[in-house]
Coordinates of N, CA and C in Angstrom, one line a residue:
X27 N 20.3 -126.1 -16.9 CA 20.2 -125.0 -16.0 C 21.5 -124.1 -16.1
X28 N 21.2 -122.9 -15.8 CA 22.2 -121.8 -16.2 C 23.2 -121.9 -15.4
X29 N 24.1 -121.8 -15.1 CA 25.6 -121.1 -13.9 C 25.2 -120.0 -13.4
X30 N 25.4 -119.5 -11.9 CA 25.1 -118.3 -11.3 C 25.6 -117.6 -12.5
X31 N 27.3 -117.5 -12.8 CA 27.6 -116.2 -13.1 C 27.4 -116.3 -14.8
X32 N 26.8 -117.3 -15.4 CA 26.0 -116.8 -16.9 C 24.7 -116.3 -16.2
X33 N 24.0 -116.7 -15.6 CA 22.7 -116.7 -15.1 C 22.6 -114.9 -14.7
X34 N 23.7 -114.5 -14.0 CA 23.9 -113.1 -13.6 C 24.3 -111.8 -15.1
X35 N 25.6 -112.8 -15.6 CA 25.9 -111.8 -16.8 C 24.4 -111.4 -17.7
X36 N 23.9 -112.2 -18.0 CA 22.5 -112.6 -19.0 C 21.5 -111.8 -18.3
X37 N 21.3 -111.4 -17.3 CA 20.4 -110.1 -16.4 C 21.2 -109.2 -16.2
X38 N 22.6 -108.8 -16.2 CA 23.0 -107.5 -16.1 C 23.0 -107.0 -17.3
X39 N 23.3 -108.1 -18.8 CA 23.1 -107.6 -20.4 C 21.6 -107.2 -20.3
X40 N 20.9 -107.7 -20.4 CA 19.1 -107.5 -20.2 C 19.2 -106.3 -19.8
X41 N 19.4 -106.2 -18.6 CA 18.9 -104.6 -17.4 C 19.8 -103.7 -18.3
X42 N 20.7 -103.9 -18.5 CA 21.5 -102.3 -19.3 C 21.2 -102.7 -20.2
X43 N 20.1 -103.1 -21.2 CA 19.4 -102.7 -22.4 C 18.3 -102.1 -22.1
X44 N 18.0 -101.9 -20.8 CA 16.7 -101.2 -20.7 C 16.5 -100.0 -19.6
X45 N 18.1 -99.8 -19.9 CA 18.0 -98.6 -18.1 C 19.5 -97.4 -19.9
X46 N 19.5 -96.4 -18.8 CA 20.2 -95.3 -19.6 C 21.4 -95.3 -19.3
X47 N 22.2 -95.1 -20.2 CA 24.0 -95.7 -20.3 C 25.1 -94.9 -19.6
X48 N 24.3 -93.8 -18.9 CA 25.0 -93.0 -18.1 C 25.1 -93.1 -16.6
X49 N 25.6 -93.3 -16.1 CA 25.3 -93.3 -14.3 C 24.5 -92.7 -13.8
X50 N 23.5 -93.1 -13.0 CA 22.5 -92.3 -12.5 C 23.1 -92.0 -10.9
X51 N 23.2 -90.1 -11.0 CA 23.2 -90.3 -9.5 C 24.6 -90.8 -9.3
X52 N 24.7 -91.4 -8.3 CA 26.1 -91.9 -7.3 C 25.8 -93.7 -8.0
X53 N 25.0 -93.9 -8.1 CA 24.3 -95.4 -8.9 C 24.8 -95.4 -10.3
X54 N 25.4 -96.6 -10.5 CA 26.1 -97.3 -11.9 C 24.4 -97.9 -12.6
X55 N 24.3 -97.6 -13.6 CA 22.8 -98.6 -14.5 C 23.5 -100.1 -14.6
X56 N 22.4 -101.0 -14.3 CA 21.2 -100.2 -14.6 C 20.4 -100.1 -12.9
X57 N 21.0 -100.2 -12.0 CA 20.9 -99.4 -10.6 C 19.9 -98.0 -10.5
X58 N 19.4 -97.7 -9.8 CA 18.2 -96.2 -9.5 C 18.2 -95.8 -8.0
X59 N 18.7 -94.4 -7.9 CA 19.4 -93.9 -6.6 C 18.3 -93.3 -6.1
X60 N 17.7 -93.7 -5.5 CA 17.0 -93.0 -4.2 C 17.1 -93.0 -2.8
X61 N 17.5 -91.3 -2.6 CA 17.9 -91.0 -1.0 C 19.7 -91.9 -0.9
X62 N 19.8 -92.4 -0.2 CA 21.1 -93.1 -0.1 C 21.4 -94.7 -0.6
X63 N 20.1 -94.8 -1.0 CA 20.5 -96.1 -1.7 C 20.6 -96.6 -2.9
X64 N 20.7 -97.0 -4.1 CA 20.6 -97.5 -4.9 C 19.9 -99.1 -5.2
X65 N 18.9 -99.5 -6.0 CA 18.0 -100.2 -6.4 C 18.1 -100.9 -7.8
X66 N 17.7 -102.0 -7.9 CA 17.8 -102.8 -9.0 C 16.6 -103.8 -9.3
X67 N 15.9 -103.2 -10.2 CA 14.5 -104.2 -10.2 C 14.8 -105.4 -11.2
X68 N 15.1 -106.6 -10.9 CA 15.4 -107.4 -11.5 C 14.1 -108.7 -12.1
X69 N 14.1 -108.5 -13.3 CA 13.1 -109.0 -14.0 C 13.0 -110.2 -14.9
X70 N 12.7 -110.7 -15.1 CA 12.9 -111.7 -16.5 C 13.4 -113.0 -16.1
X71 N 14.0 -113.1 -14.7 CA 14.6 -114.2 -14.4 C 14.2 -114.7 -12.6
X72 N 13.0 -114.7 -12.7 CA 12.1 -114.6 -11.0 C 12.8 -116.3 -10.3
X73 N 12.7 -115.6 -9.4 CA 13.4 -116.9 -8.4 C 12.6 -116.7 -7.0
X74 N 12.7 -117.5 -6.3 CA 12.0 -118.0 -5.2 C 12.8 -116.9 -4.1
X75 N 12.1 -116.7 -3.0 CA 12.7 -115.5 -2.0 C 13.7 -115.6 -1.6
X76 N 14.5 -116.7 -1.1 CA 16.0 -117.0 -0.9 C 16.9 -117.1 -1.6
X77 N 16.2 -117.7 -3.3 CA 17.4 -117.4 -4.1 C 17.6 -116.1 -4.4
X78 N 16.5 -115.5 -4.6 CA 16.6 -114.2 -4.7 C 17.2 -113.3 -4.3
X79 N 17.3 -113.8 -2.8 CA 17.8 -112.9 -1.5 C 19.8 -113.1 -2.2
X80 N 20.0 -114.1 -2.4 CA 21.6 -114.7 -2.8 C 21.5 -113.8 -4.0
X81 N 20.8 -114.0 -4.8 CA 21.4 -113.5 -6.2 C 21.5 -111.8 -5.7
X82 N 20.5 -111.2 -5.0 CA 21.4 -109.7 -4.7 C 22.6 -109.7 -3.7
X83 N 22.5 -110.7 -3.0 CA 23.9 -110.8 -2.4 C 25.3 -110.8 -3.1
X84 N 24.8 -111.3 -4.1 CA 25.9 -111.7 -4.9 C 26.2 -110.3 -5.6
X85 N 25.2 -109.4 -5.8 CA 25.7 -108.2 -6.7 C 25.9 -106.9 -5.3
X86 N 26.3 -108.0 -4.3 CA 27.0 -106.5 -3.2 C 25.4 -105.8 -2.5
X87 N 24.6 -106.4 -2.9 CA 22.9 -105.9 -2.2 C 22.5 -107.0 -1.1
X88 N 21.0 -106.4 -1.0 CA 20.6 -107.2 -0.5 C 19.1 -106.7 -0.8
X89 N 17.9 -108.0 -0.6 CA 16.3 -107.5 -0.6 C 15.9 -106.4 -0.1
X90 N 15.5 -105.5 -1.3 CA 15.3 -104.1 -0.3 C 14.0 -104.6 1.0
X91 N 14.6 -103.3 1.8 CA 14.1 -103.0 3.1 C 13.9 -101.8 3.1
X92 N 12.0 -101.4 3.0 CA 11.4 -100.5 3.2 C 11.1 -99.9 4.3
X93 N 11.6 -99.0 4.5 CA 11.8 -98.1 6.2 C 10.7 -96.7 6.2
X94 N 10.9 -96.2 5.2 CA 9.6 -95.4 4.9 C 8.8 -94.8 4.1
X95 N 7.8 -94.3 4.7 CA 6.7 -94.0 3.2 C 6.8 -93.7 1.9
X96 N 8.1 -92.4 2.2 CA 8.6 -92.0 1.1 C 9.4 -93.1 0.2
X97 N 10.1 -94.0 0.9 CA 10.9 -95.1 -0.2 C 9.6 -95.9 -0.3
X98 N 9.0 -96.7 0.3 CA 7.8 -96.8 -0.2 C 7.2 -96.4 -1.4
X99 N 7.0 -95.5 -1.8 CA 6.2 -94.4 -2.7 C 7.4 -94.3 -3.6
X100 N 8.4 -94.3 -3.6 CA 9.7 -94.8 -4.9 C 9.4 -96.1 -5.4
X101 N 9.3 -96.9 -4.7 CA 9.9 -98.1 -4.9 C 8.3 -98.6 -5.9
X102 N 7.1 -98.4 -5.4 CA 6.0 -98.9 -5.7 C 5.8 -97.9 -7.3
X103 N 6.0 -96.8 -7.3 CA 5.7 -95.5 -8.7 C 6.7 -96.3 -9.3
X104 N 8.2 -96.7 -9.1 CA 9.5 -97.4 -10.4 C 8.7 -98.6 -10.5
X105 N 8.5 -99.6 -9.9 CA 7.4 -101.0 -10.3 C 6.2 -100.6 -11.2
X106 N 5.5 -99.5 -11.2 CA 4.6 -99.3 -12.2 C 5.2 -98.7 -13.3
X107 N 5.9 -98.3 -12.8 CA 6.3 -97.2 -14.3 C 7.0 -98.6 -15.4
X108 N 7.5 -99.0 -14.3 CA 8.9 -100.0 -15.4 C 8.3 -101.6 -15.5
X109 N 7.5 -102.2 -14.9 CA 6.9 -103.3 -14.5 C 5.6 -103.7 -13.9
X110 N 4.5 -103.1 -14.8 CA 3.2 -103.1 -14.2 C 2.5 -104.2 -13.7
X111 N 2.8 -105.3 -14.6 CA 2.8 -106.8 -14.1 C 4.1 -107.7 -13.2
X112 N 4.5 -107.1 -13.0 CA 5.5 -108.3 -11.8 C 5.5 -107.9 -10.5
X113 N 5.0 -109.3 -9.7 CA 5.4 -109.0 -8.1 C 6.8 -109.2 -8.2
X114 N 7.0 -108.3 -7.0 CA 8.3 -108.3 -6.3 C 8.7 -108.6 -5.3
X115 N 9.8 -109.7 -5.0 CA 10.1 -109.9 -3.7 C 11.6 -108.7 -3.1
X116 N 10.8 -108.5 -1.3 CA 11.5 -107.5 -0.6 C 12.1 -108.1 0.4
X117 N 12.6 -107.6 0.8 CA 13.8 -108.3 2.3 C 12.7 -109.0 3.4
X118 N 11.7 -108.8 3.9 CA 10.4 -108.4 4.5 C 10.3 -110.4 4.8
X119 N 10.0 -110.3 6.1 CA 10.4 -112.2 6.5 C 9.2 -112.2 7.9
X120 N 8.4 -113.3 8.5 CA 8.1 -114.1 9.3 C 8.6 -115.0 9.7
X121 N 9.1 -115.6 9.2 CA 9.1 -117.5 8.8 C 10.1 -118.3 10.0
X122 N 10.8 -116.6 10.9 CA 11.9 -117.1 12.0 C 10.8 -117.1 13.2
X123 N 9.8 -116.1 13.6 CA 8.4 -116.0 14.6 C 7.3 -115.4 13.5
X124 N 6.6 -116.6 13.3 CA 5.0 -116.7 12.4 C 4.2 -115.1 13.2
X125 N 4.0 -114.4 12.2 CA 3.4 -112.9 12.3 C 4.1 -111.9 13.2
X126 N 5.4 -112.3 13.6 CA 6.3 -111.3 13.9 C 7.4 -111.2 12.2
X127 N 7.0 -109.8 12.0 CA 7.5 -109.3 10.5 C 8.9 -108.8 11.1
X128 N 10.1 -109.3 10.3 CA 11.3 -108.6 10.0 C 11.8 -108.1 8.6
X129 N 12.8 -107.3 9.0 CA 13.7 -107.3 7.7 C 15.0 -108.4 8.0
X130 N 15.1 -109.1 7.0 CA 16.0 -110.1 7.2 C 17.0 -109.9 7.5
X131 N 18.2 -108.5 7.1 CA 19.5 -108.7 6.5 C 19.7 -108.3 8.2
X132 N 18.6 -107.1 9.1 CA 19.0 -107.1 10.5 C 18.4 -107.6 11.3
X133 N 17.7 -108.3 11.2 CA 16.6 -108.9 11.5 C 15.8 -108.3 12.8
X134 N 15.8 -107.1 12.3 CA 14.9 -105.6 12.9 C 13.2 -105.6 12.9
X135 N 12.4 -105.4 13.8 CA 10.9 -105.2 13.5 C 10.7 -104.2 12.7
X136 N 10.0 -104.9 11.9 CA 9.3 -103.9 10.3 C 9.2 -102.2 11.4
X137 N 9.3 -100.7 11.1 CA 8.6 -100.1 12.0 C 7.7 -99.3 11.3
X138 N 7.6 -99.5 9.2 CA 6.1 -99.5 8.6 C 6.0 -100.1 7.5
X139 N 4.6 -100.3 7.7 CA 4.1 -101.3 6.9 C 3.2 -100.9 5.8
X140 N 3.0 -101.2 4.6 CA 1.9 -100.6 3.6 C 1.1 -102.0 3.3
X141 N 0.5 -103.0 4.2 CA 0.0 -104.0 3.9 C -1.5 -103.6 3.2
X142 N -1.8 -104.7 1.9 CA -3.0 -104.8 1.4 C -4.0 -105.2 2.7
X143 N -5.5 -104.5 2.3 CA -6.2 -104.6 3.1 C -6.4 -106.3 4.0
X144 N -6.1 -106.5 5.1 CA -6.4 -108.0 5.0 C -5.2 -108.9 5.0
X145 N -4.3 -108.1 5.1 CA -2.8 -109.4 5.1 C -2.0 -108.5 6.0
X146 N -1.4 -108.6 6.3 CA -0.6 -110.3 6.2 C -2.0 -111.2 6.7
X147 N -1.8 -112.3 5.8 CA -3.0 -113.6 6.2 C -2.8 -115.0 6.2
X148 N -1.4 -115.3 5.8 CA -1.2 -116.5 5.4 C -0.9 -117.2 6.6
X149 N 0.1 -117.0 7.5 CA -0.4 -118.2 8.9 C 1.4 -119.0 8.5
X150 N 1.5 -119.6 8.4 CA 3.2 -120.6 8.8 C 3.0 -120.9 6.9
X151 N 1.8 -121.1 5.8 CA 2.4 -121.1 4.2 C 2.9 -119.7 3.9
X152 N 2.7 -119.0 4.3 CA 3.0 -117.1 3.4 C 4.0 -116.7 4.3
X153 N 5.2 -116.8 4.3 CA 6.3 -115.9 5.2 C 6.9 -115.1 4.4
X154 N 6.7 -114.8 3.6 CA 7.9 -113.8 2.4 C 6.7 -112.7 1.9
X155 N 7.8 -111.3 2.0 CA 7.1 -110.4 1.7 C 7.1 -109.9 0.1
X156 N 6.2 -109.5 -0.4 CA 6.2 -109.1 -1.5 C 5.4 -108.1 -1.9
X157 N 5.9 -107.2 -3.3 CA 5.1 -105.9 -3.5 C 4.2 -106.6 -4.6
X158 N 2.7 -106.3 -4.2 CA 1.1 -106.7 -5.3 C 1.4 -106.1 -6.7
X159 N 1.7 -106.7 -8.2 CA 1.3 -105.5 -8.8 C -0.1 -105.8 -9.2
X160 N -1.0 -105.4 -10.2 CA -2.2 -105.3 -10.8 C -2.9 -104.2 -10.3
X161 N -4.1 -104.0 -9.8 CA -5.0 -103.4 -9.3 C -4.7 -103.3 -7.5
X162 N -3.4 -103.7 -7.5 CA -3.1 -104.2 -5.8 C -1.9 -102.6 -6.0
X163 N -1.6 -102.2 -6.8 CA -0.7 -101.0 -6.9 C 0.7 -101.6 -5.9
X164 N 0.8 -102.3 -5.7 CA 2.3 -102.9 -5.2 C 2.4 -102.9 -3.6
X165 N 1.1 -102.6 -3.3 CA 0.9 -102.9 -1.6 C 1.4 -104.3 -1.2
X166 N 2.0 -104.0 0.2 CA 2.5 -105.7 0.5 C 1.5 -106.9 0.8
X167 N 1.8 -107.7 0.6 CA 1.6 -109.1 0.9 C 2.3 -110.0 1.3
X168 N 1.9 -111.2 2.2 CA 2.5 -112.0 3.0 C 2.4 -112.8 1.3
X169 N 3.9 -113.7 1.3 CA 3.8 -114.9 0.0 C 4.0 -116.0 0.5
X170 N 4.0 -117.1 -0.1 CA 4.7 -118.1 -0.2 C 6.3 -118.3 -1.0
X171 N 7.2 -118.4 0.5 CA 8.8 -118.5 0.0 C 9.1 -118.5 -1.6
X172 N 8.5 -119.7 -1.7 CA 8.7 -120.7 -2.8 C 8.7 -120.2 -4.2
X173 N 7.3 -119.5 -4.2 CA 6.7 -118.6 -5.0 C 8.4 -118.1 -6.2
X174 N 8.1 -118.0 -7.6 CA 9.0 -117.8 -8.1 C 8.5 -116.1 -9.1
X175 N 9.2 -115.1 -8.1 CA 8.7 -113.8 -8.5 C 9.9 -113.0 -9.1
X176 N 9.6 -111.6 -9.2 CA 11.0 -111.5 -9.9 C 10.7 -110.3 -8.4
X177 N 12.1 -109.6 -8.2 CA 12.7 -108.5 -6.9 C 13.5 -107.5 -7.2
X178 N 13.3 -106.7 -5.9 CA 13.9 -105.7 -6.0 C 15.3 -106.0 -4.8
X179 N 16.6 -105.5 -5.3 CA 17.6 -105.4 -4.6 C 17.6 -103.9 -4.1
X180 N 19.0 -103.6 -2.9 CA 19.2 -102.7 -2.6 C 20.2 -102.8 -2.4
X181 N 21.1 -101.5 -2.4 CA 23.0 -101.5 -2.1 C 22.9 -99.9 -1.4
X182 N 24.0 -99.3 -0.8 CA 24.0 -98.3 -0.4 C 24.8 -97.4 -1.8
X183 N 24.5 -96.2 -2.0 CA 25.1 -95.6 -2.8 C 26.3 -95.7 -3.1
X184 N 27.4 -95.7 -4.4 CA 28.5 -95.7 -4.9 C 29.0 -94.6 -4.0
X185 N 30.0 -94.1 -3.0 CA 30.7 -93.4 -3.0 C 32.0 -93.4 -3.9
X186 N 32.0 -92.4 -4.9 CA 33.3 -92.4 -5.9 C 33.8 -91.2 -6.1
X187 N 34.8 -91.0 -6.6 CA 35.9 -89.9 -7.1 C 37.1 -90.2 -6.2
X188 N 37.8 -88.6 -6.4 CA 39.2 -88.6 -5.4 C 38.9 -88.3 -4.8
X189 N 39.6 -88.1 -3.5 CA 39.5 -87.5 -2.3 C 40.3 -85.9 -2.6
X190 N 39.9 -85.0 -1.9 CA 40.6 -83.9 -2.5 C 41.7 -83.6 -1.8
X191 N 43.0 -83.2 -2.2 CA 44.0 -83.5 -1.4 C 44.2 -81.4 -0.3
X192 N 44.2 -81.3 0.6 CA 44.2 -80.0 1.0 C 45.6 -79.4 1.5
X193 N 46.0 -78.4 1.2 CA 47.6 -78.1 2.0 C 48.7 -78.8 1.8

């Protein structure tokens, strides 16, 4: 078994072979700035929803948390475009009150939801949220924790440069 920080180097070499070598935005690659946040779809190395949750902790994020339609509609179009086959695990939790949905990091009620027809359905096995890919176009689903998927992180945008000095 790998060490976190080989385990992490070995996915940040991966993702900056496959993202563009310039800064996107206020976002360092291989990171993707949308609105105020920045995003990291992390692939090739799928872990279960809590480790998952740690490993973007560890890179200063956390499981993104979908707030509206519009990030929504980013987040689901970059999963197709870049990853047509991988579910994704999102910040998105039950598992503290069974069919009361939060986001973890505030542990806030969801206030929207893009659930597949039919779910959430899993009951006290499915507490972890995740984006469908296939013919599911990345609509959520209730999962099983355990489940070893790959996710999406979130961090708030880089603020960088100087400050401008005035007078």
């Amino acid at each position: 078994m790998l060490s976190i920080s080989v385990h992490l180097a070995l996915y940040l070499t991966i993702a900056a072979l496959h993202a563009p070598t310039q800064a996107l935005g206020q976002c360092s690659a291989p990171w993707v700035p949308f609105k105020s946040s920045c995003y990291v779809f992390a692939t090739g190395y799928p872990e279960d929803w809590t480790e998952a949750g740690a490993f973007c902790s560890r890179l200063g994020a956390k499981l993104a948390e979908i707030e509206t339609v519009e990030e929504n509609n980013f987040l689901r179009l970059h999963a197709f475009d870049m990853h047509a086959e991988s579910h994704f695990w999102v910040g998105g939790t039950d598992v503290l009150v069974d069919g009361q949905w939060i986001w973890i990091s505030t542990q806030e009620k969801m206030q929207f939801t893009d659930w597949l027809p039919g779910e959430p359905n899993g009951g006290l096995r499915e507490g972890c949220l995740m984006l469908v890919s296939g013919s599911n176009n990345y609509h959520w689903n209730d999962a099983n924790c355990h489940s070893q998927q790959s996710f999406i992180c979130e961090k708030e945008v880089e603020i960088g440069g100087n400050p401008s000095i005035i007078g």
